[in-house]
Tab-separated table of C-alpha atoms (C1' of nucleotides) in Angstrom:
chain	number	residue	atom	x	y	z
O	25	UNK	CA	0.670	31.671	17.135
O	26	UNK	CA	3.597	33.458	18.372
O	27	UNK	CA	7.010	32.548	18.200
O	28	UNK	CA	7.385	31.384	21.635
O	29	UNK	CA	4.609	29.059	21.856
O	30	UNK	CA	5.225	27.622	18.747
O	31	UNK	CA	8.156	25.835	20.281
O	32	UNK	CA	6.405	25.383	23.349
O	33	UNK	CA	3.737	23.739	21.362
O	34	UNK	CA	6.220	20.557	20.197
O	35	UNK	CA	7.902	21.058	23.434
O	36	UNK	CA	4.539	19.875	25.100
O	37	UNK	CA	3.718	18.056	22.069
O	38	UNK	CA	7.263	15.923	22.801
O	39	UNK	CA	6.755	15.157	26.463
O	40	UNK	CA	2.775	14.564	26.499
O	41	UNK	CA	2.056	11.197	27.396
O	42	UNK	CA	0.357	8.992	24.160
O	43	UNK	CA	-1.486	6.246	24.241
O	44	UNK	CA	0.610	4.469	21.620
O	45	UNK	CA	4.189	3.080	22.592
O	46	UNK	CA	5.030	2.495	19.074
O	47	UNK	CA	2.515	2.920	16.364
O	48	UNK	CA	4.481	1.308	13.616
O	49	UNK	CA	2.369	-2.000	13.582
O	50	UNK	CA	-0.501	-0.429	13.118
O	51	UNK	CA	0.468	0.812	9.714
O	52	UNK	CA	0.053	-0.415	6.290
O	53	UNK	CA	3.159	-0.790	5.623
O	54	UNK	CA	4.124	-3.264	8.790
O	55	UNK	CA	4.424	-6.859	7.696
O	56	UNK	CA	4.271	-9.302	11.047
O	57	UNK	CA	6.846	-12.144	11.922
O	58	UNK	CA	3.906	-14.832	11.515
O	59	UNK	CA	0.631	-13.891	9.559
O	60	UNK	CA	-2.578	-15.579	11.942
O	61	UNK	CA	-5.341	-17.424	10.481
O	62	UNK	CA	-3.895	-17.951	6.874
O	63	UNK	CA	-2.057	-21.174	7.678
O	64	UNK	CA	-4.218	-23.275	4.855
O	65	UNK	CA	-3.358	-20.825	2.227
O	66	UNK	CA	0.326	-20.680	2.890
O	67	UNK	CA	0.251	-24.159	2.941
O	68	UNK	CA	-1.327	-24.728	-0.328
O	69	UNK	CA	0.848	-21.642	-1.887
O	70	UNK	CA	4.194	-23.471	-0.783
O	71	UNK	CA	2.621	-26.664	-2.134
O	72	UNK	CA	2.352	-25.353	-5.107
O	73	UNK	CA	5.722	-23.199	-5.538
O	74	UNK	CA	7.852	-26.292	-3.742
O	75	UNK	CA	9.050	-28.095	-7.302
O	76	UNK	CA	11.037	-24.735	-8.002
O	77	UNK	CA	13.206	-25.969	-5.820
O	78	UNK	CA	13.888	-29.015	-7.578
O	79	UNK	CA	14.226	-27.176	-11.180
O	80	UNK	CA	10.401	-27.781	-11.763
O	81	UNK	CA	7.954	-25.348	-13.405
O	82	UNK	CA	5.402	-24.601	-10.422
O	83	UNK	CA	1.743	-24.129	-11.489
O	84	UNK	CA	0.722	-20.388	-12.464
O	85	UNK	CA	-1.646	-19.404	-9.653
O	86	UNK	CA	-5.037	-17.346	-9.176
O	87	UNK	CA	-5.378	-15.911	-6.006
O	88	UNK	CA	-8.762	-14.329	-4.923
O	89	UNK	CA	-9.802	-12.295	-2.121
O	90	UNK	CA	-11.655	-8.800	-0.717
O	91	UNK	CA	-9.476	-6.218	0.290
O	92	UNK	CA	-7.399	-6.534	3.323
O	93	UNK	CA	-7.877	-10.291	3.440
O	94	UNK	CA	-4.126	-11.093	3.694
O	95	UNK	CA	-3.308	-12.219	0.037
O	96	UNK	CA	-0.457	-9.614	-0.825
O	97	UNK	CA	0.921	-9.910	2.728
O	98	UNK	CA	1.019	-13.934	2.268
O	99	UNK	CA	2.103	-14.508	-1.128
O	100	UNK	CA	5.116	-12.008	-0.279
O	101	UNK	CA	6.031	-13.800	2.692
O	102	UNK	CA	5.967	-17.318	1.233
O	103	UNK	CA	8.112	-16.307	-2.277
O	104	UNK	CA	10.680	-14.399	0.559
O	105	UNK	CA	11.050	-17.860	2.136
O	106	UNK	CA	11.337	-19.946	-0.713
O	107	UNK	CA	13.883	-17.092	-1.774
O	108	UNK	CA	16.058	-17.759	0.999
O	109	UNK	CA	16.241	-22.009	0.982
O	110	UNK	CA	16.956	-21.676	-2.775
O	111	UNK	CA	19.370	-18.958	-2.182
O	112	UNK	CA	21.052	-20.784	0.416
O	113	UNK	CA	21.482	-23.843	-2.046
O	114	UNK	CA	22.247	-22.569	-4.813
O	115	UNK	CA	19.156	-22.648	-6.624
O	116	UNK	CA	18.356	-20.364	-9.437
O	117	UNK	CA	14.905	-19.216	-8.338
O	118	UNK	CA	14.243	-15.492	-8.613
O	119	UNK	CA	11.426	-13.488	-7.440
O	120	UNK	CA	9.453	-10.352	-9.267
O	121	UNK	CA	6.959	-8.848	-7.607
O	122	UNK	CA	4.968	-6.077	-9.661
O	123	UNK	CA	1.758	-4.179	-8.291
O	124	UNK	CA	-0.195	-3.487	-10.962
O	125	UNK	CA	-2.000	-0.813	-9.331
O	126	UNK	CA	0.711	1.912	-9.129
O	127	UNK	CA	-0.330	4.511	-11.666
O	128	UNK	CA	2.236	5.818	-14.505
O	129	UNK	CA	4.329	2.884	-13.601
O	130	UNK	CA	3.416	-0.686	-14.140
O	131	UNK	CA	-0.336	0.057	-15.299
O	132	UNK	CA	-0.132	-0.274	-18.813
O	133	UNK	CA	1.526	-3.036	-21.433
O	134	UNK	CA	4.085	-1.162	-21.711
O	135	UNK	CA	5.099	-0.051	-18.652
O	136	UNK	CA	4.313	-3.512	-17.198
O	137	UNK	CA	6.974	-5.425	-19.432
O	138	UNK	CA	8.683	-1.974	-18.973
O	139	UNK	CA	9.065	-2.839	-15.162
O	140	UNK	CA	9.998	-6.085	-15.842
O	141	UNK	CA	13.129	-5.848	-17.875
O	142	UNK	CA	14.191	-3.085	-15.351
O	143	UNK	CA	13.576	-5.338	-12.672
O	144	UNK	CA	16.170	-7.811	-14.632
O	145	UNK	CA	18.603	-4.993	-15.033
O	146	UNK	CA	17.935	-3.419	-18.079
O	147	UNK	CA	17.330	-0.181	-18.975
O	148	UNK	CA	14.502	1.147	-20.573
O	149	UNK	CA	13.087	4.360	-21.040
O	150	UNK	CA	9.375	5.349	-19.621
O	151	UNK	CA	8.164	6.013	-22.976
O	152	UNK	CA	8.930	6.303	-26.818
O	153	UNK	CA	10.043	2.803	-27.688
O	154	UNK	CA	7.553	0.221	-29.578
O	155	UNK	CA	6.093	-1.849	-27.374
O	156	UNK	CA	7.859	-4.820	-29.666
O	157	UNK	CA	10.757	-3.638	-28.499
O	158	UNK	CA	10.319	-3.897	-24.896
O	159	UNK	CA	9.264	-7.084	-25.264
O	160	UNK	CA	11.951	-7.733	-27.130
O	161	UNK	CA	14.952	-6.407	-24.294
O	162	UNK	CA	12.745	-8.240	-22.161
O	163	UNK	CA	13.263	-11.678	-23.376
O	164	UNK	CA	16.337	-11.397	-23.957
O	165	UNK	CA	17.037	-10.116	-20.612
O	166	UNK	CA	15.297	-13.669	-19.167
O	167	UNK	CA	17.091	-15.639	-21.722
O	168	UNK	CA	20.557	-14.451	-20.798
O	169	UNK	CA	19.934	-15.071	-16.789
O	170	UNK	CA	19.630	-19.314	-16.609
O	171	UNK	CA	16.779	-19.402	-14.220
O	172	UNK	CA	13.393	-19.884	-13.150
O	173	UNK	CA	11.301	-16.881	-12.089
O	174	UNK	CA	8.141	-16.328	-10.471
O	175	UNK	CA	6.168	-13.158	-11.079
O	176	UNK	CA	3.470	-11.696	-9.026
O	177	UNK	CA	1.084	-9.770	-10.188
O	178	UNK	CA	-0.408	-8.053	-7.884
O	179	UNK	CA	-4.200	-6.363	-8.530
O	180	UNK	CA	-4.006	-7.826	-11.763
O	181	UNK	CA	-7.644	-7.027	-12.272
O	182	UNK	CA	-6.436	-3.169	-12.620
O	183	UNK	CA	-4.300	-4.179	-15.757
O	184	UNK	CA	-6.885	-6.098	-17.693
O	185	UNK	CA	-9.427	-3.400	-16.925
O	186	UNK	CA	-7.388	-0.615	-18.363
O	187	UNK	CA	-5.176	-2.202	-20.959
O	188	UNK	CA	-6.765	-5.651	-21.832
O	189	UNK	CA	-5.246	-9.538	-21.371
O	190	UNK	CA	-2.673	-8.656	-24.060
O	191	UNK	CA	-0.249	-8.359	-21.506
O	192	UNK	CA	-1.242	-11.334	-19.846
O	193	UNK	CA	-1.545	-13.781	-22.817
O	194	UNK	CA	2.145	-12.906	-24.210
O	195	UNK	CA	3.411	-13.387	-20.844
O	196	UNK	CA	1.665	-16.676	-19.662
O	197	UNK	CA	2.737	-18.358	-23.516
O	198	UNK	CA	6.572	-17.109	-23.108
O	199	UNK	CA	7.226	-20.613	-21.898
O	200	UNK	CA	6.916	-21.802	-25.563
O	201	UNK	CA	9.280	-20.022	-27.267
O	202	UNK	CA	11.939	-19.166	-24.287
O	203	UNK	CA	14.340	-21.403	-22.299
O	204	UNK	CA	14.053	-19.875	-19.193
O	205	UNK	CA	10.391	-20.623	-16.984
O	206	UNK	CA	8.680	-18.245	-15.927
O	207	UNK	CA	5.492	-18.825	-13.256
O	208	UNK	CA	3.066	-16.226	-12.870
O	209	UNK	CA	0.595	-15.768	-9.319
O	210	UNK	CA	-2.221	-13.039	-10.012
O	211	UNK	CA	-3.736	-11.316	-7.579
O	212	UNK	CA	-7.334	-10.291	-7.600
O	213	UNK	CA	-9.723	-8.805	-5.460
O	214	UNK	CA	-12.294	-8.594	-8.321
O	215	UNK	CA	-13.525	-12.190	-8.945
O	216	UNK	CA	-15.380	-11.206	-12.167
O	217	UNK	CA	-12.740	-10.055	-13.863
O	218	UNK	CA	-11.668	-13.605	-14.983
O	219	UNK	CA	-14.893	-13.846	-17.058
O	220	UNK	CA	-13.263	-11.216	-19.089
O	221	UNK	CA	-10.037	-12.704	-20.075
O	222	UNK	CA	-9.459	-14.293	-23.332
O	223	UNK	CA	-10.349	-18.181	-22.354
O	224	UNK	CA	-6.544	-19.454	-23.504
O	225	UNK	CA	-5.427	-16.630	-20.701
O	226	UNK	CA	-8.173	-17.411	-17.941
O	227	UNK	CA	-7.234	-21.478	-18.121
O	228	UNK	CA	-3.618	-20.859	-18.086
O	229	UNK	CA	-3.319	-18.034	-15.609
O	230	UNK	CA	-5.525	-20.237	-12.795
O	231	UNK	CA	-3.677	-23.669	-13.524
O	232	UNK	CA	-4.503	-23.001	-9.452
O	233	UNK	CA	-6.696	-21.055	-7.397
O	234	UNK	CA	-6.482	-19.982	-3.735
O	235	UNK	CA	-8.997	-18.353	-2.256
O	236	UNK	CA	-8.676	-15.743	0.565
O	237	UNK	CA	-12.176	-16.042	3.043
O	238	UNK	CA	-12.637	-12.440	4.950
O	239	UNK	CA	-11.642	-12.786	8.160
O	240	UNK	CA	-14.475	-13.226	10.841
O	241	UNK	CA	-14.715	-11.190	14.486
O	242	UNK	CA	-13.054	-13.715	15.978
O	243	UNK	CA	-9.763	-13.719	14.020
O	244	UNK	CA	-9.654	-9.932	13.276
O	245	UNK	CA	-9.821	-10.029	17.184
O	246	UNK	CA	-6.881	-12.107	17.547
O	247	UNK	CA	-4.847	-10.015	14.778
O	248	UNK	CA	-5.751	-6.865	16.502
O	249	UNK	CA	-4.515	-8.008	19.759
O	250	UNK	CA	-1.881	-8.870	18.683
O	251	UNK	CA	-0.779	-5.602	16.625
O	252	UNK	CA	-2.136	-3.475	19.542
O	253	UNK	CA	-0.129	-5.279	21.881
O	254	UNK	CA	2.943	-4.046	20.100
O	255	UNK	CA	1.359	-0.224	19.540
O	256	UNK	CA	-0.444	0.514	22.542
O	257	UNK	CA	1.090	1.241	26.082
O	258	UNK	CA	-0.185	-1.269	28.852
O	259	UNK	CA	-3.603	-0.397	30.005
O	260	UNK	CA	-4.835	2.145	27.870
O	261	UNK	CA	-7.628	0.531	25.541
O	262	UNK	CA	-11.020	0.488	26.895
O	263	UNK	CA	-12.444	-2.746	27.941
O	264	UNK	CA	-14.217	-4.495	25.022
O	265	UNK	CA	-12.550	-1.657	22.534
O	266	UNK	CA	-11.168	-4.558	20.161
O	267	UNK	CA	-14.121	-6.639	20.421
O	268	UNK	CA	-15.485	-3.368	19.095
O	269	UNK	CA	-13.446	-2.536	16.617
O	270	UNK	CA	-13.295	-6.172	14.903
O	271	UNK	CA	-17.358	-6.197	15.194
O	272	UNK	CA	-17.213	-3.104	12.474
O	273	UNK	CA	-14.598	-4.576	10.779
O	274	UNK	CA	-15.758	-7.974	10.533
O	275	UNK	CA	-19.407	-5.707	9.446
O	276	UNK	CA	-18.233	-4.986	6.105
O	277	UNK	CA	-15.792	-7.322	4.775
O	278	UNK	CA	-13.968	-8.519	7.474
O	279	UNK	CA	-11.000	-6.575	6.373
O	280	UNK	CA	-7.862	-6.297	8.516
O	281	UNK	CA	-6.417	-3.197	7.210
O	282	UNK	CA	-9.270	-1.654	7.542
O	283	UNK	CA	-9.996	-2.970	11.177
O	284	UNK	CA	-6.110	-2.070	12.296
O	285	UNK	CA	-6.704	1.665	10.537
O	286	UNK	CA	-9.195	2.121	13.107
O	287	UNK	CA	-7.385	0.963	15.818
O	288	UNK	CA	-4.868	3.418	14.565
O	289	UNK	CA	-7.811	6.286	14.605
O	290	UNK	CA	-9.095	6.269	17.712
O	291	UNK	CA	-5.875	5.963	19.296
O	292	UNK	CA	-4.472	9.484	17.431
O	293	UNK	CA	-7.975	10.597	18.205
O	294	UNK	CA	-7.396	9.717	22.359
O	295	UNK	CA	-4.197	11.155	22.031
O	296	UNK	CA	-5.413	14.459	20.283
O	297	UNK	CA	-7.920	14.828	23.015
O	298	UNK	CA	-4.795	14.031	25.785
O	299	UNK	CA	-6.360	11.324	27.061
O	300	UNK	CA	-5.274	8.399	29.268
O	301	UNK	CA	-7.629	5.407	27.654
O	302	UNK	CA	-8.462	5.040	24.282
O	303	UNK	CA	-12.487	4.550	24.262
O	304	UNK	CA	-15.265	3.549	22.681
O	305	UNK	CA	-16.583	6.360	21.311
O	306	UNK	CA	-13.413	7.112	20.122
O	307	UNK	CA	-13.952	4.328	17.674
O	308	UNK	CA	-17.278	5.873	16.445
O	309	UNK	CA	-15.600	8.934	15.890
O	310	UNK	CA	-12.686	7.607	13.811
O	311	UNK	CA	-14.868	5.335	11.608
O	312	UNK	CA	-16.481	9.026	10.749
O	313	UNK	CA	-13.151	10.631	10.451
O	314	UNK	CA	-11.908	7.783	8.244
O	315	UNK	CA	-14.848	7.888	5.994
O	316	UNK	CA	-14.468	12.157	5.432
O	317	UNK	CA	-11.219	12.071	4.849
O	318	UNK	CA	-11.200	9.103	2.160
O	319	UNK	CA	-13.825	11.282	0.429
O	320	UNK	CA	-13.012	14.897	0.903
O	321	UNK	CA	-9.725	13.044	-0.277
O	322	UNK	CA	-10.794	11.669	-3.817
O	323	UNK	CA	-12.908	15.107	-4.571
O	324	UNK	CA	-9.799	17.245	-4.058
O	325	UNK	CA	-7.649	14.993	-6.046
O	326	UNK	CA	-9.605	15.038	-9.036
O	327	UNK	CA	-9.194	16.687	-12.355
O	328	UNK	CA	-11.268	20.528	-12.896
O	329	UNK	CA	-13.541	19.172	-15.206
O	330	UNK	CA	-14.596	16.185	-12.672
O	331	UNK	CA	-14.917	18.673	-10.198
O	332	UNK	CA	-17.217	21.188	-11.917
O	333	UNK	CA	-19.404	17.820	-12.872
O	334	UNK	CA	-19.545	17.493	-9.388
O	335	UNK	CA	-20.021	20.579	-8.301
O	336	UNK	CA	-22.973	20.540	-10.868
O	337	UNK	CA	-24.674	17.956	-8.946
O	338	UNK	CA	-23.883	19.376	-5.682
O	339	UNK	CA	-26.061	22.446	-6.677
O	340	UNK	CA	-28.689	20.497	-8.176
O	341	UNK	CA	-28.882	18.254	-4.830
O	342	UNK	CA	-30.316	20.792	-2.175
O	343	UNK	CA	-33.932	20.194	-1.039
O	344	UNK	CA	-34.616	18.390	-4.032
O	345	UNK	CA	-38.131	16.270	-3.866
O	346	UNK	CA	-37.173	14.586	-7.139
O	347	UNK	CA	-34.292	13.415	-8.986
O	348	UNK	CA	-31.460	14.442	-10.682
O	349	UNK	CA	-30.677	13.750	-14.473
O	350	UNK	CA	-27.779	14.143	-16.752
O	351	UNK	CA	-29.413	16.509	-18.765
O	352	UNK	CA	-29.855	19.064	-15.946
O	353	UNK	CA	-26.250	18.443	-15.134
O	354	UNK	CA	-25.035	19.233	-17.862
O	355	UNK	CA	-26.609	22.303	-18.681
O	356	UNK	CA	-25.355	23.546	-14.855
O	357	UNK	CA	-22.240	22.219	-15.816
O	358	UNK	CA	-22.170	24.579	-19.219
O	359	UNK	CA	-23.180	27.469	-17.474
O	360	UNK	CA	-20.438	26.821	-14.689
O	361	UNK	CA	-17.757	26.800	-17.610
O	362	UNK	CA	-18.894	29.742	-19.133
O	363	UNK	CA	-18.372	31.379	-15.604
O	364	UNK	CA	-15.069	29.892	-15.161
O	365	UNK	CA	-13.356	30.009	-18.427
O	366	UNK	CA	-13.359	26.614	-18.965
O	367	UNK	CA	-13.696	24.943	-22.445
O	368	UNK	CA	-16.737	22.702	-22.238
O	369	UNK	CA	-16.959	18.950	-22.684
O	370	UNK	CA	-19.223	17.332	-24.588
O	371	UNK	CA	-22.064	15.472	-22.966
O	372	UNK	CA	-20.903	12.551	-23.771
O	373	UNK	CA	-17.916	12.698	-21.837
O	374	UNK	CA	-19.287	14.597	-18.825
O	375	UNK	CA	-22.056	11.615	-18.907
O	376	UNK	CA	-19.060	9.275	-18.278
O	377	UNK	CA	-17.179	11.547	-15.800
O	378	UNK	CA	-20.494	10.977	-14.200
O	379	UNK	CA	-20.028	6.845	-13.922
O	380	UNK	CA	-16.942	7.538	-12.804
O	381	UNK	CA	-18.321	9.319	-10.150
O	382	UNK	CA	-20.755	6.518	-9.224
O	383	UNK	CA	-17.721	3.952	-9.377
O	384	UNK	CA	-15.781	6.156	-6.982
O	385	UNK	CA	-18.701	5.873	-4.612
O	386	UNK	CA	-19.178	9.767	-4.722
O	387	UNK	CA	-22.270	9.703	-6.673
O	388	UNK	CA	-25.062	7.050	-6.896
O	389	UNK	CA	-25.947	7.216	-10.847
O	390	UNK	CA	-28.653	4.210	-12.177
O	391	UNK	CA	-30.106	4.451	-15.604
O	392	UNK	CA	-33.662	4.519	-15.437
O	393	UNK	CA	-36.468	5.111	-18.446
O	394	UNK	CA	-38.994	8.241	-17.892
O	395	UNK	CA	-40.892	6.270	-20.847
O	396	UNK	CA	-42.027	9.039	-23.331
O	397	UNK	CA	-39.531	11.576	-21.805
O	398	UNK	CA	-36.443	9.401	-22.118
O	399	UNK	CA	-33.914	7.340	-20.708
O	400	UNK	CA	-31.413	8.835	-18.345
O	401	UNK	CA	-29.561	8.511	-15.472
O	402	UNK	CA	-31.226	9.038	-11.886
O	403	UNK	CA	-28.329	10.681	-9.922
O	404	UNK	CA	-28.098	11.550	-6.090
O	405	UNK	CA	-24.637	12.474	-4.195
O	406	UNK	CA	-23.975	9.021	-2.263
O	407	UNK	CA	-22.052	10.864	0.701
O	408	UNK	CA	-23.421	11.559	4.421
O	409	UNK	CA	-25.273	15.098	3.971
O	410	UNK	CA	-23.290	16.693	6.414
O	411	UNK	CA	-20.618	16.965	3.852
O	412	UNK	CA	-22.345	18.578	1.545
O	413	UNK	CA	-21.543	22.203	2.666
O	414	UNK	CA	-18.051	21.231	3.176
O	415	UNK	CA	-17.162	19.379	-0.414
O	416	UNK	CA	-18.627	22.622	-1.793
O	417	UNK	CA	-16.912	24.759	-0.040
O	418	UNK	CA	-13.782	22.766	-0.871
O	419	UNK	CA	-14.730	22.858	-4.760
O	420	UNK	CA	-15.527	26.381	-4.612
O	421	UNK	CA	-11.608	26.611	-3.904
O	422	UNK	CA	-10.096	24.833	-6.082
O	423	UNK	CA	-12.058	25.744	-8.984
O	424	UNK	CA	-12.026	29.427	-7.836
O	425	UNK	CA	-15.748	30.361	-8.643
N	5	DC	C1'	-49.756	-2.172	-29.126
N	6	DC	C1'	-46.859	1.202	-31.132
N	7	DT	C1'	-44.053	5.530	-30.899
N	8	DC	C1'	-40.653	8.173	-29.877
N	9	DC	C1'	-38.009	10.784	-26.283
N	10	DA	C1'	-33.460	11.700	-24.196
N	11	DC	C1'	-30.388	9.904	-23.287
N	12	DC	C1'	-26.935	5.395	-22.931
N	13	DG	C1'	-22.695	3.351	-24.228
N	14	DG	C1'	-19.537	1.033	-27.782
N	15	DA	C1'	-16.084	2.031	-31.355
N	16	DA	C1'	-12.981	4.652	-33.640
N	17	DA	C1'	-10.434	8.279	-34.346
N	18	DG	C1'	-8.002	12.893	-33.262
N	19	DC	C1'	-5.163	15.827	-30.523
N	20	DC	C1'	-1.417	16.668	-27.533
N	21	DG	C1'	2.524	16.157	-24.755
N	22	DG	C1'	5.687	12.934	-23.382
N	23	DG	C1'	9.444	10.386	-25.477
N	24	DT	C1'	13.195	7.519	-28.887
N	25	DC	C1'	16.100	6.918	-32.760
N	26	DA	C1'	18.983	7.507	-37.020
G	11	DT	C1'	15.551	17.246	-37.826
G	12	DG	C1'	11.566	14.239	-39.110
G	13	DA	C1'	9.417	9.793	-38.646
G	14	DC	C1'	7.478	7.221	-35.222
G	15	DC	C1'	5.683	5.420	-30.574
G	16	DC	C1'	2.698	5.588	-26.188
G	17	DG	C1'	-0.990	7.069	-23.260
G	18	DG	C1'	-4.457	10.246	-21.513
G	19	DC	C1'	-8.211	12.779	-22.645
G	20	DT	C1'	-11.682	14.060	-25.664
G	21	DT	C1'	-14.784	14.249	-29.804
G	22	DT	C1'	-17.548	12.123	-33.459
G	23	DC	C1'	-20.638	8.948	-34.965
G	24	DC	C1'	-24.255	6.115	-34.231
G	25	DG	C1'	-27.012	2.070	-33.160
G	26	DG	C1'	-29.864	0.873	-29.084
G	27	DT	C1'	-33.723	1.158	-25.668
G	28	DG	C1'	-37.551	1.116	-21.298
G	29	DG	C1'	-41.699	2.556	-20.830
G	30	DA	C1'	-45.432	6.797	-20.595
G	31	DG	C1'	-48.613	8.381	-23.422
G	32	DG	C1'	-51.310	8.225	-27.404
DNA sequence: CCTCCACCGGAAAGCCGGGTCA
DNA sequence: TGACCCGGCTTTCCGGTGGAGG
């Protein structure tokens, strides 16, 4: 592109007329002034957190519910409240929210208590300190500050998967030993995750339980409407577009986030194609894009050795009548290092870069028996086959065969 | 009915690079 | 500087197993 019509280019770009009017509550980000259809759980949440106010230890609470069913999005807004009536009278209530989720930071015992003390204004460094010792700044961090705190812990389930219910048992039995009380709200999408925790945790932690339903059509309708009331200019969405779009949401999971990303979609997609209304199709066509890009996404972002494993399969995968089985990957995969000038893994390990695979949704991998010839694992690629030339062509790249 | 294949998958331990502390 | 800690990734070791074929 030359010069000249570069500028032109965000010249036109700047004055073309977009669907949206102002996209920001469409994102993920955007909390709204009143959150529809969760009234009961807000209600029973504030139930529960109320005798805070009065110097009381509230319940610890379990809250449960798929993905984009409102839970962070509610238990934030209901601690902010209570925040601001005990701030306002003088009550010594504070507030720590922690999401488990957020890698190198608050995903491990460490780094979780870590977090914690920071959060209460101590410092402590990322790494090299016994874990003891953390605990120890920790609690004397909450000793020193006279008051009550509750602590959210957000996709809890990611902590106990990774690092155990350590964590989780010192934390819900510091009210034994330490003045100050401390109530803790987990939140879970992953209801089985419970059945793992140490019994003394599981009672403790869900003193409570609120459960988050998935939204149905109806009410991701009304959510949308109102989001795209704020986002879109007047008059641009196709009749029956959010009827549309809250069908396929309300299809798998009835999840909001998801249903407002592809709102989001098919308006950037209407806008990319400089057009007045924001369609139908355009819906289709965003629930594709959405789906390549979250894939094409996690390949590229994994380590070289999970991409040559994958890259293994991809090879294996064309026109194949029958299956595919870790032994066959993994002598592709040896070949491919040997090629590369990569060291290679042992089997074992590529066989479990392989269920990671399948947990990522990449890869479908069940265990099967071939009765005198084994037991294995039947893998086929799980994504929609016109991908396949383009993931390879994207590993090819980064692994620079 | 028994055997025995080709792996599965748990446990433990090692290595390495990040760090603290005295 | 040396002892020690944490966490991610990997290896080593090894008991376990569904079912085709004898």
């Amino acid at each position: 592109m030359a010069e000249g019509s570069l500028e032109t280019f965000f010249e036109v770009f700047l004055r073309k007329n977009s669907v949206f009017f102002d996209k920001k509550a469409l994102q993920a980000s955007y909390t709204p002034e009143t959150i529809l259809h969760r009234e009961e759980q807000t209600k029973q949440l504030a139930n529960i957190l109320a005798p805070a106010l009065k110097g009381d230890k509230p319940s610890n609470i379990f809250i449960y519910g798929k993905t984009g069913t409102g839970k962070t999005v509610t238990t934030k807004q209901t601690t902010k409240k209570l925040a601001e009536v005990a701030e306002r009278e003088n009550i010594p209530i504070k507030i720590l929210y922690i999401n488990c989720k957020l890698k190198r930071s608050t995903d491990t015992e460490y780094r979780l208590i870590a977090q914690l003390a920071r959060e209460l204004g101590k410092s402590i460094p990322p790494t090299g300190l016994p874990t003891e010792e953390v605990y120890n700044t920790f609690f004397k961090a909450l000793n020193i500050q006279q008051q009550n705190y509750i602590l959210i812990l957000d996709e809890i389930d990611q902590l106990i998967n990774k690092t155990g219910d350590n964590a989780l048992y010192n934390l819900t039995r510091i009210n034994e030993d330490i003045e100050p009380q401390i109530s803790i709200i987990g939140i879970s999408n992953d209801l089985m995750f419970v059945e793992r925790l140490d019994p003394r945790v599981r009672s403790s932690l869900s003193e409570e339980e609120i459960v988050f339903p998935p939204y149905n059509a109806f009410q991701l309708q009304s959510i949308l409407k109102s989001r795209a009331e704020i986002s879109f200019n007047k008059d641009v969405l196709e009749q029956g577009l959010i009827e549309k779009c809250a069908a396929y949401a309300a299809r798998d999971h009835g999840d909001a986030r998801r249903a407002l990303e592809l709102l989001r979609v098919a308006g950037e997609i209407a806008d990319r194609k400089s057009a007045k209304k924001v369609t139908i199709t355009d819906i289709d066509e965003a629930e594709q894009k959405i789906d390549k890009d979250r894939i094409i996404d996690t390949i590229t972002t994994q380590p070289k050795q999970y991409q040559l494993v994958l890259y293994s399969i991809l090879t294996l995968q064309p026109n194949r009548r029958n299956n595919i089985f870790t032994g066959e990957v993994y002598e592709v995969y040896k070949k491919l290092c040997s090629k590369t000038n990569t060291n290679i893994l042992t089997q074992r390990r590529v066989s479990d870069i392989i269920s990671e695979f399948d947990m990522l949704g990449i890869v479908n991998a069940k265990v099967i028996s071939k009765g005198r010839y084994g037991r294995t694992r039947d893998i086929s690629l799980e994504v929609p086959e016109n991908l396949f030339a383009k993931i390879k062509n994207t590993l090819e790249e980064n692994i620079n065969i």
